[in-house]
């Protein structure tokens, strides 16, 4: 009886990819930024008692100010580093060359790796919430004031911020596929973070997906202090444009994934 190879489905490939990073140090990349953002916030939590023109409670100000650094820089930077590492792992070990000899769809393999990036973002979401509560508890003890916000509120805000980062994650994954030199891929991705705040203040902010996480945070800021920012999330046109950018970026990534390896084998 002949052995029949059955192509692995997307979820099977996703499971394999998760096993590959199980013993890697990538999870430290997720933990360190969260600690770096929240520990200084706890040590300097007394600044939240200063009188501000928007009359925001210290605990809300503590949360918003802490997540500003995450939404603007740390979340995009984490996505950039993770996508570059996942892409370069296969190149360095020639793992993709070996996969091309198997009945495995490169498009499915590409999507499986992107799903790993999304899972890593979810892990950092959980870590950011945990480190927020750890720092808020420390700040509460240091300054004899309750900085803790309800878990439902924190989880809702943090989840929306990370969900808004999906289109940017697709863009960074596409860049890691198109630009095989890691320093250029990471450099271009990091450079894209800088204009996000500037774009947020323009009328076409929705055309620049890297500013979506910061936009979500600012709408929450506006809900607490209406004079700061608009309190309503403008799903139109943000949602359709975000979906289109995600699909377009993943389509290009899937089409180009493994192209260099296939061309080198054909020579």
Short mmCIF file of C-alpha atoms in Angstrom, two decimals:
data_model
loop_
_atom_site.label_atom_id
_atom_site.label_comp_id
_atom_site.label_asym_id
_atom_site.label_seq_id
_atom_site.Cartn_x
_atom_site.Cartn_y
_atom_site.Cartn_z
CA UNK A 1 0.00 0.00 0.00
CA UNK A 2 1.49 3.30 -1.06
CA UNK A 3 2.12 6.00 1.50
CA UNK A 4 0.00 9.03 0.78
CA UNK A 5 1.13 12.47 1.84
CA UNK A 6 -1.67 14.61 3.06
CA UNK A 7 -0.99 18.33 2.96
CA UNK A 8 -0.95 19.84 6.42
CA UNK A 9 -3.77 22.27 7.13
CA UNK A 10 -3.22 25.77 8.44
CA UNK A 11 -3.79 24.91 12.09
CA UNK A 12 -1.41 21.95 11.96
CA UNK A 13 1.27 24.20 10.50
CA UNK A 14 0.49 26.78 13.18
CA UNK A 15 1.05 24.14 15.86
CA UNK A 16 4.41 23.23 14.32
CA UNK A 17 5.47 26.88 14.24
CA UNK A 18 4.54 27.33 17.88
CA UNK A 19 6.72 24.35 18.79
CA UNK A 20 9.64 25.95 16.97
CA UNK A 21 9.61 29.04 19.20
CA UNK A 22 8.86 27.20 22.45
CA UNK A 23 12.49 27.17 23.54
CA UNK A 24 13.47 30.45 21.94
CA UNK A 25 14.06 33.65 23.87
CA UNK A 26 11.28 35.46 22.05
CA UNK A 27 9.02 35.53 25.09
CA UNK A 28 11.62 37.61 26.94
CA UNK A 29 11.24 40.16 24.16
CA UNK A 30 7.59 40.41 25.15
CA UNK A 31 8.16 40.63 28.90
CA UNK A 32 11.02 43.14 29.03
CA UNK A 33 9.17 46.02 27.29
CA UNK A 34 6.15 45.59 29.55
CA UNK A 35 8.33 45.78 32.67
CA UNK A 36 10.32 48.69 31.25
CA UNK A 37 7.15 50.70 30.68
CA UNK A 38 5.38 50.07 33.99
CA UNK A 39 8.16 49.99 36.58
CA UNK A 40 9.12 53.69 36.11
CA UNK A 41 5.40 54.54 36.19
CA UNK A 42 5.09 52.95 39.62
CA UNK A 43 8.18 54.69 40.98
CA UNK A 44 6.98 58.10 39.74
CA UNK A 45 3.25 57.65 40.32
CA UNK A 46 3.14 60.80 42.47
CA UNK A 47 3.11 62.94 39.30
CA UNK A 48 -0.49 61.79 38.78
CA UNK A 49 -1.51 63.84 41.82
CA UNK A 50 -0.48 67.09 40.15
CA UNK A 51 -3.32 69.35 39.13
CA UNK A 52 -4.13 68.92 35.45
CA UNK A 53 -6.47 71.06 33.31
CA UNK A 54 -8.61 68.07 32.30
CA UNK A 55 -9.59 66.94 35.80
CA UNK A 56 -8.64 63.29 35.28
CA UNK A 57 -8.48 61.01 38.31
CA UNK A 58 -4.96 59.86 39.27
CA UNK A 59 -5.77 56.19 38.61
CA UNK A 60 -7.08 56.88 35.10
CA UNK A 61 -4.17 59.18 34.34
CA UNK A 62 -1.77 56.47 35.57
CA UNK A 63 -3.32 53.92 33.21
CA UNK A 64 -3.51 56.20 30.16
CA UNK A 65 0.01 57.58 30.53
CA UNK A 66 1.44 54.10 31.02
CA UNK A 67 -0.25 52.70 27.92
CA UNK A 68 0.79 55.66 25.77
CA UNK A 69 4.33 54.34 25.47
CA UNK A 70 3.03 50.86 24.70
CA UNK A 71 0.50 51.96 22.09
CA UNK A 72 2.84 54.35 20.31
CA UNK A 73 6.16 52.51 20.37
CA UNK A 74 6.42 49.23 22.27
CA UNK A 75 3.62 47.33 20.54
CA UNK A 76 4.75 48.21 16.98
CA UNK A 77 8.40 47.61 17.93
CA UNK A 78 7.52 44.20 19.37
CA UNK A 79 5.66 43.27 16.17
CA UNK A 80 8.60 44.40 14.04
CA UNK A 81 11.15 42.42 16.05
CA UNK A 82 8.98 39.29 16.17
CA UNK A 83 8.21 39.30 12.43
CA UNK A 84 11.88 39.78 11.54
CA UNK A 85 12.97 37.02 13.94
CA UNK A 86 10.35 34.57 12.66
CA UNK A 87 11.32 35.29 9.05
CA UNK A 88 15.07 35.12 9.64
CA UNK A 89 14.87 31.88 11.64
CA UNK A 90 13.83 29.96 8.54
CA UNK A 91 16.43 31.69 6.37
CA UNK A 92 19.35 31.03 8.72
CA UNK A 93 18.51 27.38 9.35
CA UNK A 94 17.46 26.75 5.74
CA UNK A 95 14.23 25.45 7.18
CA UNK A 96 12.19 26.93 4.38
CA UNK A 97 14.34 25.16 1.77
CA UNK A 98 13.54 21.87 3.49
CA UNK A 99 9.83 22.72 3.68
CA UNK A 100 9.75 23.32 -0.06
CA UNK A 101 10.60 19.66 -0.61
CA UNK A 102 7.45 18.66 1.30
CA UNK A 103 3.82 18.80 0.16
CA UNK A 104 3.32 22.01 2.12
CA UNK A 105 1.72 25.13 0.72
CA UNK A 106 4.06 28.09 1.17
CA UNK A 107 1.01 30.36 1.45
CA UNK A 108 -0.31 28.31 4.37
CA UNK A 109 3.14 28.28 5.95
CA UNK A 110 3.32 32.06 5.59
CA UNK A 111 -0.10 32.50 7.19
CA UNK A 112 0.81 30.08 9.98
CA UNK A 113 3.84 32.20 10.86
CA UNK A 114 1.70 35.33 10.79
CA UNK A 115 -0.71 33.65 13.21
CA UNK A 116 2.26 33.05 15.51
CA UNK A 117 2.89 36.79 15.44
CA UNK A 118 -0.72 37.44 16.42
CA UNK A 119 -0.46 34.94 19.27
CA UNK A 120 2.73 36.60 20.47
CA UNK A 121 0.89 39.93 20.44
CA UNK A 122 -1.86 38.32 22.54
CA UNK A 123 0.79 37.08 24.97
CA UNK A 124 2.16 40.59 25.31
CA UNK A 125 -1.41 41.83 25.84
CA UNK A 126 -1.73 39.54 28.84
CA UNK A 127 1.73 40.52 30.09
CA UNK A 128 0.93 44.22 29.74
CA UNK A 129 -2.23 43.80 31.81
CA UNK A 130 -0.39 41.75 34.43
CA UNK A 131 2.49 44.23 34.69
CA UNK A 132 0.02 47.13 34.86
CA UNK A 133 -1.66 45.58 37.90
CA UNK A 134 1.71 44.77 39.44
CA UNK A 135 2.93 48.33 39.00
CA UNK A 136 -0.40 49.84 40.11
CA UNK A 137 -0.29 47.70 43.24
CA UNK A 138 3.27 48.82 43.94
CA UNK A 139 2.34 52.46 43.33
CA UNK A 140 -0.66 52.09 45.64
CA UNK A 141 1.60 50.87 48.45
CA UNK A 142 4.27 53.52 47.82
CA UNK A 143 1.89 56.49 47.77
CA UNK A 144 -1.04 55.22 49.89
CA UNK A 145 -3.56 55.68 47.08
CA UNK A 146 -5.56 53.11 45.15
CA UNK A 147 -4.33 53.22 41.53
CA UNK A 148 -6.09 49.97 40.58
CA UNK A 149 -8.82 50.13 37.95
CA UNK A 150 -11.48 47.40 37.39
CA UNK A 151 -10.21 44.38 35.46
CA UNK A 152 -13.05 44.56 32.94
CA UNK A 153 -12.16 48.15 32.06
CA UNK A 154 -8.43 47.44 31.69
CA UNK A 155 -8.99 44.29 29.62
CA UNK A 156 -11.43 46.06 27.29
CA UNK A 157 -9.10 48.99 26.62
CA UNK A 158 -5.96 46.87 26.25
CA UNK A 159 -7.71 44.35 23.97
CA UNK A 160 -8.96 47.08 21.64
CA UNK A 161 -5.45 48.57 21.45
CA UNK A 162 -3.90 45.23 20.48
CA UNK A 163 -6.71 44.38 18.07
CA UNK A 164 -6.08 47.69 16.31
CA UNK A 165 -2.46 46.61 15.78
CA UNK A 166 -3.39 43.69 13.46
CA UNK A 167 -3.16 45.72 10.19
CA UNK A 168 0.26 47.04 11.20
CA UNK A 169 1.35 43.49 12.06
CA UNK A 170 0.39 42.38 8.54
CA UNK A 171 2.42 45.27 7.06
CA UNK A 172 5.49 44.41 9.15
CA UNK A 173 5.20 40.72 8.23
CA UNK A 174 5.06 41.66 4.55
CA UNK A 175 8.17 43.84 4.95
CA UNK A 176 10.05 41.00 6.64
CA UNK A 177 9.28 38.80 3.61
CA UNK A 178 10.08 41.38 0.94
CA UNK A 179 13.25 42.69 2.61
CA UNK A 180 15.45 39.74 3.51
CA UNK A 181 18.18 41.80 5.18
CA UNK A 182 17.04 42.00 8.84
CA UNK A 183 18.64 45.35 9.65
CA UNK A 184 16.87 47.04 6.72
CA UNK A 185 13.56 45.32 7.39
CA UNK A 186 13.63 46.25 11.08
CA UNK A 187 14.94 49.73 10.33
CA UNK A 188 12.16 50.50 7.86
CA UNK A 189 9.58 49.18 10.29
CA UNK A 190 10.92 51.23 13.19
CA UNK A 191 11.07 54.31 11.00
CA UNK A 192 7.35 53.89 10.27
CA UNK A 193 6.55 54.30 13.98
CA UNK A 194 7.81 57.87 14.18
CA UNK A 195 5.16 59.54 11.95
CA UNK A 196 2.24 57.73 13.63
CA UNK A 197 1.53 60.50 16.15
CA UNK A 198 1.87 63.15 13.45
CA UNK A 199 -0.51 61.28 11.14
CA UNK A 200 -3.02 60.97 13.97
CA UNK A 201 -3.45 64.75 13.91
CA UNK A 202 -4.33 64.86 10.22
CA UNK A 203 -7.67 64.34 8.51
CA UNK A 204 -6.42 61.19 6.78
CA UNK A 205 -5.15 59.42 9.92
CA UNK A 206 -7.11 56.30 8.95
CA UNK A 207 -4.83 55.78 5.92
CA UNK A 208 -1.87 54.99 8.20
CA UNK A 209 -2.53 51.71 10.12
CA UNK A 210 0.54 52.01 12.43
CA UNK A 211 -1.29 54.82 14.27
CA UNK A 212 -4.41 52.72 14.97
CA UNK A 213 -3.34 51.48 18.47
CA UNK A 214 -2.51 55.02 19.59
CA UNK A 215 -5.77 56.26 18.10
CA UNK A 216 -7.77 53.75 20.16
CA UNK A 217 -5.98 54.85 23.32
CA UNK A 218 -6.59 58.53 22.56
CA UNK A 219 -10.32 57.91 22.05
CA UNK A 220 -10.37 56.39 25.53
CA UNK A 221 -8.50 59.45 26.77
CA UNK A 222 -11.14 61.59 25.06
CA UNK A 223 -13.92 59.66 26.76
CA UNK A 224 -12.45 60.54 30.14
CA UNK A 225 -11.42 64.08 29.16
CA UNK A 226 -13.53 65.29 26.18
CA UNK A 227 -11.31 68.34 25.65
CA UNK A 228 -8.33 66.12 24.79
CA UNK A 229 -9.60 64.02 21.88
CA UNK A 230 -12.76 62.71 20.27
CA UNK A 231 -14.44 60.07 22.41
CA UNK A 232 -16.07 58.11 19.59
CA UNK A 233 -14.12 55.46 17.66
CA UNK A 234 -14.64 56.15 13.95
CA UNK A 235 -15.00 52.59 12.67
CA UNK A 236 -15.76 54.01 9.24
CA UNK A 237 -13.40 54.33 7.42
CA UNK A 238 -10.86 52.81 9.85
CA UNK A 239 -12.32 49.27 9.87
CA UNK A 240 -12.69 48.70 6.08
CA UNK A 241 -9.30 50.28 5.36
CA UNK A 242 -7.68 48.18 8.11
CA UNK A 243 -9.20 45.00 6.68
CA UNK A 244 -8.12 45.88 3.14
CA UNK A 245 -4.57 46.68 4.25
CA UNK A 246 -4.36 43.41 6.20
CA UNK A 247 -5.64 41.28 3.31
CA UNK A 248 -3.46 43.08 0.75
CA UNK A 249 -0.30 42.80 2.86
CA UNK A 250 -0.87 39.11 3.60
CA UNK A 251 -1.61 38.41 -0.06
CA UNK A 252 1.72 39.92 -1.10
CA UNK A 253 3.55 38.13 1.72
CA UNK A 254 2.05 34.77 0.73
CA UNK A 255 2.84 35.34 -2.94
CA UNK A 256 6.49 36.20 -2.23
CA UNK A 257 7.16 33.76 0.61
CA UNK A 258 9.86 31.28 -0.38
CA UNK A 259 10.43 32.90 -3.79
CA UNK A 260 14.19 33.31 -3.28
CA UNK A 261 14.56 29.71 -2.14
CA UNK A 262 12.59 28.39 -5.12
CA UNK A 263 14.64 30.47 -7.54
CA UNK A 264 17.94 29.29 -6.01
CA UNK A 265 16.84 25.66 -6.32
CA UNK A 266 15.94 26.12 -9.98
CA UNK A 267 19.39 27.43 -10.89
#
